[in-house]
Coordinates of C-alpha atoms and ligand atoms in Angstrom, one line a residue:
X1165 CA 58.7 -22.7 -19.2
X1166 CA 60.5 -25.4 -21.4
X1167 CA 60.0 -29.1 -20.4
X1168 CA 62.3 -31.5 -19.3
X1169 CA 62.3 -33.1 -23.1
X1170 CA 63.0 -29.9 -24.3
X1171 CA 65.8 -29.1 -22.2
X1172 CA 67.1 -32.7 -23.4
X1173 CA 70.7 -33.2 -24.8
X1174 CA 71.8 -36.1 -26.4
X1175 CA 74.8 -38.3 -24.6
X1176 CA 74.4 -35.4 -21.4
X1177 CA 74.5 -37.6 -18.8
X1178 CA 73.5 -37.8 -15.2
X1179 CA 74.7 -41.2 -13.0
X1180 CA 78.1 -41.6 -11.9
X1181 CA 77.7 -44.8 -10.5
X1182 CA 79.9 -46.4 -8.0
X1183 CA 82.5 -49.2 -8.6
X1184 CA 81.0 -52.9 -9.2
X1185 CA 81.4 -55.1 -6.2
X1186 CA 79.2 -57.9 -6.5
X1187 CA 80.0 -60.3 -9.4
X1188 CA 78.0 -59.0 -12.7
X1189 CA 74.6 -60.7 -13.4
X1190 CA 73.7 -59.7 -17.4
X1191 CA 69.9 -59.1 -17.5
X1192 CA 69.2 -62.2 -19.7
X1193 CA 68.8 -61.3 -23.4
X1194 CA 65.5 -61.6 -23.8
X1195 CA 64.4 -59.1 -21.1
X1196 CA 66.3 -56.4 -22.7
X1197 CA 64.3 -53.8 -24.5
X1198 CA 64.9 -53.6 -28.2
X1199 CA 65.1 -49.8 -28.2
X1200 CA 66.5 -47.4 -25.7
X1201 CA 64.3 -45.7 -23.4
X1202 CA 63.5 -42.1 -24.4
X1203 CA 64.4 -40.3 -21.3
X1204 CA 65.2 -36.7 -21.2
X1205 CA 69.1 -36.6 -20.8
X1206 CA 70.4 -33.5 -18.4
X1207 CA 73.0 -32.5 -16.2
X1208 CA 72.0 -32.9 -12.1
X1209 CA 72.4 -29.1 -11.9
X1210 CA 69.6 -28.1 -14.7
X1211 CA 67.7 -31.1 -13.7
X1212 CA 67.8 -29.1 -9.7
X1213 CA 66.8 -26.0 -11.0
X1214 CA 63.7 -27.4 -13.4
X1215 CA 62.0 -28.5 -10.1
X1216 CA 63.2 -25.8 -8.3
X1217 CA 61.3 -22.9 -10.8
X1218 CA 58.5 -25.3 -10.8
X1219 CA 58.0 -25.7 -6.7
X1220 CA 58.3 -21.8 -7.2
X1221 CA 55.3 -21.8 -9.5
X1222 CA 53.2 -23.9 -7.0
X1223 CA 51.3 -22.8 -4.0
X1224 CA 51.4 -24.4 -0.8
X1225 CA 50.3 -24.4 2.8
X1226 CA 54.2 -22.9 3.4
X1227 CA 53.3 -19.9 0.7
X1228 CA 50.3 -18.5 2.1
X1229 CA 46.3 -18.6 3.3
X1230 CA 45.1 -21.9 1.7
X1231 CA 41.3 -22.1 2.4
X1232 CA 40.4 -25.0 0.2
X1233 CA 37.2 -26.1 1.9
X1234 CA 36.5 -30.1 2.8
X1235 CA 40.7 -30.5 2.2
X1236 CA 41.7 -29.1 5.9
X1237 CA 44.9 -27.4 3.8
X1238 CA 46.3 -27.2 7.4
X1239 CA 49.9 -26.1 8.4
X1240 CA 51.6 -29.7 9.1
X1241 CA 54.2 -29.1 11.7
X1242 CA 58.1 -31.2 10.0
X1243 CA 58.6 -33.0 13.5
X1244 CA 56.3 -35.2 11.8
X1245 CA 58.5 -35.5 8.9
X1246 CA 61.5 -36.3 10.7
X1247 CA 59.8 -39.0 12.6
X1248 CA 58.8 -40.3 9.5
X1249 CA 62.0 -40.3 8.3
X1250 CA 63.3 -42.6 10.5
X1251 CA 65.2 -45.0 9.2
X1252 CA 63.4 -48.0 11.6
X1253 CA 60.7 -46.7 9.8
X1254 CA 61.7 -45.5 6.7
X1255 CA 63.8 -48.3 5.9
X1256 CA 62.0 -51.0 7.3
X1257 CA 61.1 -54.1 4.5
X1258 CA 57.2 -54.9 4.5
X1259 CA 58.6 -58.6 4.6
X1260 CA 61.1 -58.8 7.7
X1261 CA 59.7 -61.2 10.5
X1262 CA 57.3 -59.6 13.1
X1263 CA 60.0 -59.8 15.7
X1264 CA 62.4 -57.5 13.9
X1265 CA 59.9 -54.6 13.0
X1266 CA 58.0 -54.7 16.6
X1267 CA 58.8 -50.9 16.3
X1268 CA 56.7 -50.6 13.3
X1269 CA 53.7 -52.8 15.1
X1270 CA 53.9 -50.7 18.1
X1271 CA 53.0 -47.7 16.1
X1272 CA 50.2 -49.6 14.6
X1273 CA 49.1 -50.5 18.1
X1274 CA 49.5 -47.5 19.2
X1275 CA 47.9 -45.2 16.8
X1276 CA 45.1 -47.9 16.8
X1277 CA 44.6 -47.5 20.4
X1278 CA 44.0 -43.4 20.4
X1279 CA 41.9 -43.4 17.2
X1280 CA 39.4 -46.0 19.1
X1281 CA 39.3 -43.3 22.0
X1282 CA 38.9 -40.3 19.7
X1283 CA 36.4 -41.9 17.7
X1284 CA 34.6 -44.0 20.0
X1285 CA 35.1 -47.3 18.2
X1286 CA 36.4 -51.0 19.0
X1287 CA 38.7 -51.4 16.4
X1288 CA 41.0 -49.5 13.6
X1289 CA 42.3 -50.8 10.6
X1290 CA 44.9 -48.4 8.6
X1291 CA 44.8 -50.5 5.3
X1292 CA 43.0 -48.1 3.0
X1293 CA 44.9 -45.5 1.3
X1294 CA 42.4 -42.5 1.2
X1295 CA 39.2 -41.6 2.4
X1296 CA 36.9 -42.7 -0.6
X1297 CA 39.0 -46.3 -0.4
X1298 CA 37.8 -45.9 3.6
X1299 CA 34.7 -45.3 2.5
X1300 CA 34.8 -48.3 0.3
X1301 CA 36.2 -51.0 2.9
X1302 CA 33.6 -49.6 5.1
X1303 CA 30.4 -50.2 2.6
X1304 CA 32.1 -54.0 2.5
X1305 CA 32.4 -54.4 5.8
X1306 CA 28.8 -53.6 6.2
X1307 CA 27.7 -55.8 3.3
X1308 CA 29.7 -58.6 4.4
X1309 CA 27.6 -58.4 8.6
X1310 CA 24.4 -58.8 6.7
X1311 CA 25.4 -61.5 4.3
X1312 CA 26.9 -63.4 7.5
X1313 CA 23.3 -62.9 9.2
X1314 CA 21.8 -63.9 6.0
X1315 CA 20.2 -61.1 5.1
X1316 CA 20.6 -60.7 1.7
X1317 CA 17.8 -58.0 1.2
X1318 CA 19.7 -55.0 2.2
X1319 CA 20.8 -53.4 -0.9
X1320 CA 20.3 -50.1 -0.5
X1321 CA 22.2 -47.1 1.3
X1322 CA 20.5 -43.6 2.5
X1323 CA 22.7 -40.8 1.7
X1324 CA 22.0 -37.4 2.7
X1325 CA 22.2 -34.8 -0.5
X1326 CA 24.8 -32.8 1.8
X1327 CA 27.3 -35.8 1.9
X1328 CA 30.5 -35.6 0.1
X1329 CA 30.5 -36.3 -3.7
X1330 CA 32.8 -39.9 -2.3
X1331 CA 30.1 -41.1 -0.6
X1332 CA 27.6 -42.2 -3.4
X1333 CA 30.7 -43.1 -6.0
X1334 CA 31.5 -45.5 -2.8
X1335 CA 28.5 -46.9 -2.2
X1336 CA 28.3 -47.4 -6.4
X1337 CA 31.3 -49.2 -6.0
X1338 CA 30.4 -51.4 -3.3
X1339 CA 27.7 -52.6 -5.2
X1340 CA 24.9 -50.9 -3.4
X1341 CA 22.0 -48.3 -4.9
X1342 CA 22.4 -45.0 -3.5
X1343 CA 18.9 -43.7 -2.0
X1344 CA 19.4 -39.8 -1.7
X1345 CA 17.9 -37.7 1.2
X1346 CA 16.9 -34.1 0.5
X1347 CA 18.1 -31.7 2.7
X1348 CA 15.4 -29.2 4.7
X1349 CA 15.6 -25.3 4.4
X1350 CA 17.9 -25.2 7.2
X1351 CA 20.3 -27.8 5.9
X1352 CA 19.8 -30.9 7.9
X1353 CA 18.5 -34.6 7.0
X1354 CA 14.6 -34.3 6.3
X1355 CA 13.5 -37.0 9.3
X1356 CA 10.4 -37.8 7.6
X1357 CA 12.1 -38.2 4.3
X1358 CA 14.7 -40.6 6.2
X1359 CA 11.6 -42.8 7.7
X1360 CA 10.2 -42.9 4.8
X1361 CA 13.1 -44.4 2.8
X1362 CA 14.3 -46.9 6.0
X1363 CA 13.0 -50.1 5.6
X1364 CA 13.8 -54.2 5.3
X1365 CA 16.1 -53.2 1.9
X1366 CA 18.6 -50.8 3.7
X1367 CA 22.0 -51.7 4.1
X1368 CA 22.6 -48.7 5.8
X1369 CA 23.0 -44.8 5.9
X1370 CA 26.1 -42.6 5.2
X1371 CA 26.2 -39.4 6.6
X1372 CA 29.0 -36.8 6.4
X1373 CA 29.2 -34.5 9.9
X1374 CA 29.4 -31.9 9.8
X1375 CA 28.0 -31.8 6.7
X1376 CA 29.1 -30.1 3.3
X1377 CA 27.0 -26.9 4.1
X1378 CA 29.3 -26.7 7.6
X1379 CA 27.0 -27.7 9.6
X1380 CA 26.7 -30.4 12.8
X1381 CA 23.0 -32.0 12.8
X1382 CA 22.0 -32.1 15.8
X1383 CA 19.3 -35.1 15.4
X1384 CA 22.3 -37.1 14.6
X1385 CA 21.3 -39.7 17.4
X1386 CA 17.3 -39.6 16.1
X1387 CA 18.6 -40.5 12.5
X1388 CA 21.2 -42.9 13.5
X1389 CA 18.1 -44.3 16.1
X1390 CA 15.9 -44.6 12.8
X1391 CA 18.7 -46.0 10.5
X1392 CA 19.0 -49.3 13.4
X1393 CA 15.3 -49.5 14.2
X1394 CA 15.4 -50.1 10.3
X1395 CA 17.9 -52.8 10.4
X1396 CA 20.5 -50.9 9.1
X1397 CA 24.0 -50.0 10.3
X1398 CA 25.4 -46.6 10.0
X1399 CA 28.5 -45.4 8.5
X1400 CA 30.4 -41.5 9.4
X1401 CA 32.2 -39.6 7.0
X1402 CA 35.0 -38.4 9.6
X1403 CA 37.1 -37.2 6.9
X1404 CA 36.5 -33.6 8.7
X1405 CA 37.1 -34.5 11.9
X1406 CA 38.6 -31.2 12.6
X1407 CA 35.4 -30.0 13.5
X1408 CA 34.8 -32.5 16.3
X1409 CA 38.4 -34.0 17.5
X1410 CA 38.1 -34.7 21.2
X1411 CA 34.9 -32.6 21.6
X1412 CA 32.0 -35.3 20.0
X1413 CA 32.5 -38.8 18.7
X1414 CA 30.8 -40.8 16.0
X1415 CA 30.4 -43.9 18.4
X1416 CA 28.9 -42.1 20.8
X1417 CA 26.3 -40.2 18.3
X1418 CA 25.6 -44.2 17.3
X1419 CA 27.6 -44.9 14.4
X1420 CA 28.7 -48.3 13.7
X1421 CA 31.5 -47.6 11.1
X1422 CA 34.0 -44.7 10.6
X1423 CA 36.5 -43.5 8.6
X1424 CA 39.0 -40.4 8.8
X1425 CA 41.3 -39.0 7.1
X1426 CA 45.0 -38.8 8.7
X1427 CA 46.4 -36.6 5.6
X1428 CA 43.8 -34.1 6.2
X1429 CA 43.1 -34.0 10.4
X1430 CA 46.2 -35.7 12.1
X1431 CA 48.9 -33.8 9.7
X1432 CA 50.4 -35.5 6.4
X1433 CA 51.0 -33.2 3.6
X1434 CA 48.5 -33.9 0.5
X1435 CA 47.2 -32.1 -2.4
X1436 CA 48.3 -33.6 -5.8
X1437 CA 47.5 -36.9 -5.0
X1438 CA 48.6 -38.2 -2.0
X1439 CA 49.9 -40.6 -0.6
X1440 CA 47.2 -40.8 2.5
X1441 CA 45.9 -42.3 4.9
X1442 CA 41.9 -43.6 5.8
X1443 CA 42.0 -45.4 8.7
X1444 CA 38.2 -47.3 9.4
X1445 CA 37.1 -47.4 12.7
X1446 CA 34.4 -50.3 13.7
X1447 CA 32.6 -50.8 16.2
X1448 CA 32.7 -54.5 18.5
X1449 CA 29.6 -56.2 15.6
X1450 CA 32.4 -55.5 12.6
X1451 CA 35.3 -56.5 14.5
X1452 CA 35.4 -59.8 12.5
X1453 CA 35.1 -58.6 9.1
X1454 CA 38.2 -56.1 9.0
X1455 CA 41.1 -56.5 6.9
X1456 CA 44.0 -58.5 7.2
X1457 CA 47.1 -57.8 9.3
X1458 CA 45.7 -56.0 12.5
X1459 CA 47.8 -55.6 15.3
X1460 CA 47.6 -57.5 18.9
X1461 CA 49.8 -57.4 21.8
X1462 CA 50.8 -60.8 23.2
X1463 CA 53.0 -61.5 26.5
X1464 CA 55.4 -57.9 25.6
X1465 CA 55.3 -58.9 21.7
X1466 CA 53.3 -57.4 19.1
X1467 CA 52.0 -59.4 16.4
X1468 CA 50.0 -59.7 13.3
X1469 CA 46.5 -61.7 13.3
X1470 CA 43.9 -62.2 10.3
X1471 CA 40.5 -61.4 12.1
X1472 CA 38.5 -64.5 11.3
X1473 CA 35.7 -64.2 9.1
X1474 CA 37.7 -60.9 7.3
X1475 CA 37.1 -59.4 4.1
X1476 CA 40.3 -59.4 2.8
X1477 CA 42.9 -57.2 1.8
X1478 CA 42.1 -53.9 0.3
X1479 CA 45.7 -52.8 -0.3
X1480 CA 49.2 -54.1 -0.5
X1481 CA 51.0 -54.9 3.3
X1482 CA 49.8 -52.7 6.0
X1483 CA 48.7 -49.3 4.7
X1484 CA 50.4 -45.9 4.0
X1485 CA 52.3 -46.8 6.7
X1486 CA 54.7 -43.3 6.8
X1487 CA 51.2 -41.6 7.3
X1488 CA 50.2 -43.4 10.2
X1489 CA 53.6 -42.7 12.0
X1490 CA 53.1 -39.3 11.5
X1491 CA 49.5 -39.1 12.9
X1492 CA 50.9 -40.5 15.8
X1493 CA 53.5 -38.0 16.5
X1494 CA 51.1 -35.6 15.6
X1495 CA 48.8 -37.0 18.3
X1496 CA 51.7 -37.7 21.2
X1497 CA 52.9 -34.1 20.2
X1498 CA 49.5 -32.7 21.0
X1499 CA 47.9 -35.0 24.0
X1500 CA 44.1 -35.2 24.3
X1501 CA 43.7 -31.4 25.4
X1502 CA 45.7 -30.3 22.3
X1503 CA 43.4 -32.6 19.6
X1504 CA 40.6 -30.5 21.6
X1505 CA 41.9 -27.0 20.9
X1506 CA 42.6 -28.1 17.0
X1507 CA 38.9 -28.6 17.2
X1508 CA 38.0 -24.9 18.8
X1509 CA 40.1 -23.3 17.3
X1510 CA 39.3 -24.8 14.0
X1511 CA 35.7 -23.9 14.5
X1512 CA 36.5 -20.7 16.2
X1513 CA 38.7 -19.1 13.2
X1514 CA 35.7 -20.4 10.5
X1515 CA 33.2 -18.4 12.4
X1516 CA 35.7 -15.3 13.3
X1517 CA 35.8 -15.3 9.3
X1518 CA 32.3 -16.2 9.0
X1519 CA 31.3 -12.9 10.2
X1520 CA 33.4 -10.7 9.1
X1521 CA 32.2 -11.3 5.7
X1522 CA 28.4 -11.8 6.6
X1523 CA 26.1 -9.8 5.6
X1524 CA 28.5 -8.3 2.3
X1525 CA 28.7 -11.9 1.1
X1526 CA 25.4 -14.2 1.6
X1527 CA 25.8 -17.4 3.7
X1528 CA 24.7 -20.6 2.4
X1529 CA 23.2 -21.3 5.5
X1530 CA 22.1 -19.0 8.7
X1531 CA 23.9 -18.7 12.1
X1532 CA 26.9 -20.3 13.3
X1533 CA 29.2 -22.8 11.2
X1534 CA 31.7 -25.7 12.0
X1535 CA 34.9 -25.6 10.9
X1536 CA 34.1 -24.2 7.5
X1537 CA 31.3 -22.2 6.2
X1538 CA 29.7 -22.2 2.3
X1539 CA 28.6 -18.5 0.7
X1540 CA 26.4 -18.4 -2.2
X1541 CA 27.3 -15.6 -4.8
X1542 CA 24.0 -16.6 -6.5
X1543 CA 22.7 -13.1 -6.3
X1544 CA 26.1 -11.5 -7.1
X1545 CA 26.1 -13.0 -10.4
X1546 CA 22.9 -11.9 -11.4
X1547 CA 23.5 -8.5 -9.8
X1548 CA 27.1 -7.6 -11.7
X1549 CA 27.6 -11.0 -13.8
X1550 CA 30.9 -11.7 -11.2
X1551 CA 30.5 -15.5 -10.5
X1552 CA 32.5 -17.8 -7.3
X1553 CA 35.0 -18.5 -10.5
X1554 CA 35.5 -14.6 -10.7
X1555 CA 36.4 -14.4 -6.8
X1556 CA 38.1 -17.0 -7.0
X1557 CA 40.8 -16.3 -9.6
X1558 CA 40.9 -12.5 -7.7
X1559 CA 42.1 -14.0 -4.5
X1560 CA 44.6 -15.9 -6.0
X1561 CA 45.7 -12.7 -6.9
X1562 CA 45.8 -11.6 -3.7
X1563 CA 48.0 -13.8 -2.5
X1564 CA 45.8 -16.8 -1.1
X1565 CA 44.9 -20.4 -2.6
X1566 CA 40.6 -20.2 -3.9
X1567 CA 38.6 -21.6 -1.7
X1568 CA 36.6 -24.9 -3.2
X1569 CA 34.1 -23.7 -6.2
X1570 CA 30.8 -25.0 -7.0
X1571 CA 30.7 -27.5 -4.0
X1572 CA 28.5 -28.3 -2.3
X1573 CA 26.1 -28.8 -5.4
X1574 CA 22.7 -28.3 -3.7
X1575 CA 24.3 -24.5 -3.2
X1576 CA 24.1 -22.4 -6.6
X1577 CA 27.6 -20.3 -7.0
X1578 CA 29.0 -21.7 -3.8
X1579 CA 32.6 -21.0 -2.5
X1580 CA 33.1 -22.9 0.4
X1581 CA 35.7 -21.5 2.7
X1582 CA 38.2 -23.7 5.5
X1583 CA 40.5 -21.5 7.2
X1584 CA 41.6 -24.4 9.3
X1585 CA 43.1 -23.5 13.2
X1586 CA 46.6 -22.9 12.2
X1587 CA 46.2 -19.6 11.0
X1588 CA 46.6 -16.7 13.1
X1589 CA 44.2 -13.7 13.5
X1590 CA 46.1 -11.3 11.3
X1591 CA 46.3 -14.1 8.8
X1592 CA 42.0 -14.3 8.6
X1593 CA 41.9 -10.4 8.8
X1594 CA 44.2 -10.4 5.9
X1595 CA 42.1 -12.5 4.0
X1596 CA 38.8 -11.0 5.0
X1597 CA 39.8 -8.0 4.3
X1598 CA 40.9 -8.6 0.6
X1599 CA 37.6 -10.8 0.1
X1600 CA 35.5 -7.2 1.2
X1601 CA 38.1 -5.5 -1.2
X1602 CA 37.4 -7.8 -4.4
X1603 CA 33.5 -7.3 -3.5
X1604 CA 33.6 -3.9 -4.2
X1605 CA 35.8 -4.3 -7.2
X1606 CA 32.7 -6.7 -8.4
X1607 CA 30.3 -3.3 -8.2
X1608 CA 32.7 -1.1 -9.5
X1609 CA 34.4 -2.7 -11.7
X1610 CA 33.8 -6.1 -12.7
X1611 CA 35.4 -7.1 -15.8
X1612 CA 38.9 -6.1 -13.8
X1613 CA 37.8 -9.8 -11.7
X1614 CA 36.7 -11.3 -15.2
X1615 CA 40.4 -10.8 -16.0
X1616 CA 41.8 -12.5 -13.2
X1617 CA 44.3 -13.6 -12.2
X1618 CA 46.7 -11.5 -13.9
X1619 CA 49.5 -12.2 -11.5
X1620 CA 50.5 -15.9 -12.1
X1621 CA 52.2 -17.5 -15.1
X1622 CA 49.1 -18.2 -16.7
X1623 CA 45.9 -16.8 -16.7
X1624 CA 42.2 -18.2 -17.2
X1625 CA 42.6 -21.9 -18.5
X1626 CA 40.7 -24.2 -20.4
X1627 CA 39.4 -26.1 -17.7
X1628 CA 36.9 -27.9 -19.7
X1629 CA 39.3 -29.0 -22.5
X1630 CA 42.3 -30.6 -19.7
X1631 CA 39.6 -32.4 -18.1
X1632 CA 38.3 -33.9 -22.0
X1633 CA 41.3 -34.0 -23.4
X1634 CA 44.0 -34.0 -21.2
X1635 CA 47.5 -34.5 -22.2
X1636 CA 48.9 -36.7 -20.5
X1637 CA 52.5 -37.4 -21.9
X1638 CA 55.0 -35.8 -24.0
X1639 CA 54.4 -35.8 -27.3
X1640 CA 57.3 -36.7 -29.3
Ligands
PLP1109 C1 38.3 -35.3 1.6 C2 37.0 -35.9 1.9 C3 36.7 -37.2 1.4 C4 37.6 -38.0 0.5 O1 38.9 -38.2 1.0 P1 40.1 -38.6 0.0 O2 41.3 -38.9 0.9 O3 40.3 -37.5 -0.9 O4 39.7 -39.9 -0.8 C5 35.5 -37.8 1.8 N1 34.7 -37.2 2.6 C6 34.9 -35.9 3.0 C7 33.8 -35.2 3.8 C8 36.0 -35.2 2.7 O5 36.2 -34.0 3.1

């Protein structure tokens, strides 16, 4: 497919702009650039059906089975869109006076108010942009309790060796060493291990529940108990929240700090970079430190108040604020007993899957799984030399999006599978059923899934060389 500079024709122009009617300002002479921008120049039509082929060459949840583990690739219903694209909303200027965007603060109240329920904390903020920047603003917030007790000891943070890859680079970033905790046999934080590495230099702990192998630990409140009896405060991954929305909350399990992810759980469309949304939830000790710009309601007004001893700002105005208007549809849409059933039936369609592939493919782990499940293909390799990679590319094939490769690292040739609750029955038979099929193909004939895909524009790439040398712009 040609690019945009290729399809380029000098003087083909694009902009018919409307008649002048303000008086002309001249941008002043020396804010000019020298040189003309070199922009691809193409007619609105050609320029419609570039992005048209390349949405055609993309896959989305709206093509087909998308069971990118750890990403909740769920269906996102477009009443969220249109609420979003409001133009109160939409249009509203991060600037205007409190008093003419009490619309906007009222969704930040709101949202606020149902997040603290479903999570079991005192307080939201919807500053950070993603779930790794949650994660961040959450490490701070911790940093910043113990410097205002003066304890300047605790620099250290325990982190389980099933937590998502974010939660060490986070802690990095914040400053803090990362401590990790092995895993036992059966997947869940070694207790010992944990008391051992507790002590007077821990800022804290940072679990991920369920974890990356699928799996709810249920000592959660004996680790969290050993994490305070330590000193330290403890921080939840919630970005999967699918797996426990309205059936368990982090508060309750003893969790201090908490951050989900509203692009993934409460229904904003992401892959390819975002935008999103990763509210942190706090609970009453951390009220103080949280960003800037929370939300109170005063005598029927809503306004803005700095908490006092806050960290700061840790992006621009008030957040991916489109995202958090769409959570909250989302949320009204569904009511407490619908976040439940996301939550079932999320957990429900992972295990229906679960088995129906156990015992042709090997699980990770034993027994029952969350709202995703990890298969190691360890054995198949050495077996027939078919890797997760192999599968992989053949079910893309078939129709589907992979499921996430090589992740969780502590599993050797893991694909780690998320059907997520909006897919119906046939949908995971379907899938099942072509996962069995490209099983058999890997006795019978395997250098057919070596070969994969064969179906898509292009076939095996150089993964290795776009992530060294990636190219980022054209090259004239
Ligand atoms: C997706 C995910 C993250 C990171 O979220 P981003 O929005 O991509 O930054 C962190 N932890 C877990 C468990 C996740 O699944």
């Amino acid at each position: 497919m040609k690019l945009l500079f290729e399809k380029s024709v000098p003087g083909r122009a694009l902009s018919i702009l409307p008649p002048l009617d303000v008086p002309e300002a001249p941008v002043p002479e020396n804010l000019l650039r020298a040189e003309k921008p070199r922009l691809p120049e193409i007619s609105e039509n050609d320029l419609s059906r570039h992005y048209a082929a390349l949405e055609r060459r993309a896959f989305g949840v709206c093509d087909g089975f998308y069971p990118l583990g750890s990403c909740t690739m769920k269906y996102n219903p477009k009443v969220n869109e249109q609420m979003a694209a409001l133009d109160g909303f939409a249009r509203a200027h991060p600037l205007q006076g409190e008093q003419y965007a009490q619309g906007c603060l009222e969704v930040l109240f709101r949202a606020e108010q149902i997040l603290k329920e479903v999570t079991g904390m005192d307080a939201v903020t919807f500053q950070p942009a993603a779930g790794a920047h949650g994660e961040l603003l959450g490490l701070l917030l911790i940093n910043a309790y113990h410097r205002d007790r003066g304890d300047t000891k605790r620099k250290k943070v325990l982190v389980p060796d099933s937590a998502h890859g974010t939660n060490p680079a986070s802690a990095t970033m914040a400053g803090l060493e990362v401590i990790s905790i092995p895993s036992t046999a059966s997947g869940r934080v070694d207790l010992e291990a944990l008391k051992r590495a507790a002590g007077e230099d821990t800022a804290g702990l940072m679990l991920t529940n369920p974890n990356t192998l699928g799996i709810f630990d249920e000592n959660i409140q004996e680790i969290t108990r050993i994490v305070h009896d330590a000193g330290g405060l403890c921080y939840y991954d919630g970005a999967n929240l699918n797996a426990i929305l309205g059936v368990a909350r982090p508060g309750d399990m003893g969790f201090d700090v908490v951050h989900l992810n509203l692009h993934k759980t409460f229904s904003t469309p992401h892959g390819g970079g975002g935008p999103g949304s990763g509210p942190v939830g706090v609970k009453a000790i951390l009220k103080d430190f949280l960003p800037r710009d929370q939300v109170a309601k005063t005598d029927d007004m809503f306004r803005f108040f700095d908490p006092p001893k806050s960290v700061g700002r840790v992006k621009a105005f008030y957040g991916n604020f489109s995202v958090v208007v769409r959570a909250l549809s989302y949320m009204l849409t569904l009511g407490a007993e619908g976040m439940r059933e996301v939550a079932e039936g999320a957990v429900l369609n992972a295990n229906y899957m679960l088995k129906k592939l156990v015992p042709a493919y090997e699980p990770a782990q034993p027994g029952l799984c969350m709202h995703e499940f990890v298969l190691t293909l360890e054995k198949l390799k050495a077996e027939t030399g078919v890797s997760a990679l192999d599968v992989a590319k053949a079910m893309v094939d078939r129709g589907m999006h992979a499921p996430t490769m090589y992740f969780p690292l502590i599993v050797h040739e893991a694909l780690m599978v998320e059907p997520t609750e909006t897919e119906s029955r046939e949908t995971l038979d379907e899938a099942a059923e072509a996962m069995l099929d490209i099983l058999r193909l890997a006795r019978e004939d395997p250098q057919k899934l070596h070969d994969a895909p064969v179906t898509t524009p292009v076939n095996r790439l150089d993964e290795v060389g776009a992530a060294r040398n990636p190219v980022l712009r054209y090259q004239f």
